[in-house]
Amino acid sequence: MSVGRSVSLVCLSVSLCIPISSSSSTVIVDGMIYVNDSIKSLVFEELEQYSKQGAGGSGGFLPAVKQIANVASLPGIVGHSLGMPDIHSGYGFSIGNVAAFDVDDPRSVVSPGGVGFDINCGVRLLRTNLMEKDIDPIKEQLCQSLFDHIPVGVGSKGVIPMGSKALDAALELGLDWSLREGYAWVEDKEHCEEYGRMLNADPSKVSERAKKRGLPQLGTLGAGNHYLEVQVVDEIYDKGAAKKMGVDRLGQVCVMIHSGSRGLGHQVATDSLTSMEKAMARDKIHLNDKQLACAHISSQEGKDYLAGMAAAANFAWVNRQSMTFLARQTFAKAFNASPDDLDMHVIYDVSHNIAKFEEHMVDGRPKKLLVHRKGATRAFGPHHPLIPVDYQFTGQPVLIGGTMGTHSYVLTGTETGMRETFGSTCHGAGRSCSRNKSRNNLSYQDVLDSLKNKGISIRIASPKLIMEEAPESYKDVDQVIETCHTAGISQKSFRLRPIGVIKG
């Protein structure tokens, strides 16, 4: 492997700076990773293993830190190649990587690896006026009812009626389709990133195979790390910001939904890689990792991918909205009250696998950028025109899901984040070991007993997922959040504790 200039990985929140070599001969920007003392060893563990074994003996993976360095050499990148504290190895880009490209630079690229295969995987949070004491007597029945009403697991099929024409409309209209069909409230759209619709979506850029995969999956949770959780507020850090979100009491019940574009989004990403490879050969784009396959933003391949990605993102918003509808119906039946009477309003819906055109300051000047956020969350600061009126003074709500059995957090975006990370922050805890290692090292019954001891009711479609998604498989989400809060790229608002978990 040839070695070019080193990329300086500047780690904030600790006095640590490690130079990382990139095999590219042209490094454009520095890399920057946010960590603190508690999680830095996990962040660099992959790199140490890779260095000891060498590329040939590493099992084919590239460590996340090295992926940050590789992204720093992509044409047209500006600022830094950024790593959030929940960073871990992914396809091409690491999960937890943020990278922005200058739209006015003809060399700039878009890379499907910088978005991921689960396009617009994201999190939605609903508040209620219920308290934990209201849930306790029927917690088991409520969790079972949610499990029965919301299809989960690999190959699950949705209950929302959908034909091919309706699917094309949903791909084009996003949340506007849900609103038109009666599955959404007007307020839902107002409290959704991009208002639940990317306007550059073009259903004709989504293959028939992708549509066939997505057609039966609308309103399904899926598997992996996707979940629906019933949670209670157990700590409030910023009373003003929390109150703006309708949260003002400890013990208040919320519902968190984490899912994405299912098989449709995966197929859109897969389809794009073939066309990207041809575009790279034609345009003589040379990369040090084939998983970074990309095309110039201005090329036909780049435009086609962005239009198809936007359609998949719209599908994901419709998917989360459909599950919101089903969750509202379930709660209404359980408590013999309307969802409106239960105050089941959407606090916010955020994406963490997406690329979007945004304007940011670069070297003191506003620039239009294509910002890739893979396993990272948009976190716009106060007074930004693209966040709802409700949150203009607090900053955008940022929803950070925990791991099965651990806390989730609601943060707000900051001006510091706007300056340093293109208005981005972490998206979760981030895996600390592989799914295979988790299955081999953890006991199914031990994980179940641990959840039961915490007072958490769980419904899960696949037993092996219990081990794969156990808290021991992830970094400490509290430390991930603390890193972002201390660095100032997002601000803690309140914390949520799970009492019911529904998984695929």
XYZ file of C-alpha atoms in Angstrom, residues 130-143 253 334-335 455 457 459 499:
21
model
C -49.288 10.044 30.458
C -47.078 9.303 33.453
C -45.186 6.131 34.271
C -47.762 5.249 36.935
C -50.439 5.262 34.197
C -48.462 2.750 32.133
C -47.309 0.382 34.890
C -50.594 -1.549 35.404
C -50.890 -2.375 31.674
C -47.256 -2.267 30.561
C -47.099 -5.900 29.449
C -50.390 -5.709 27.576
C -49.404 -2.410 25.942
C -46.061 -3.787 24.731
C -44.101 9.019 28.960
C -55.240 0.902 25.531
C -56.355 4.072 27.338
C -38.181 -3.070 34.868
C -40.734 -5.205 29.199
C -40.957 -8.073 22.762
C -39.709 0.771 30.143
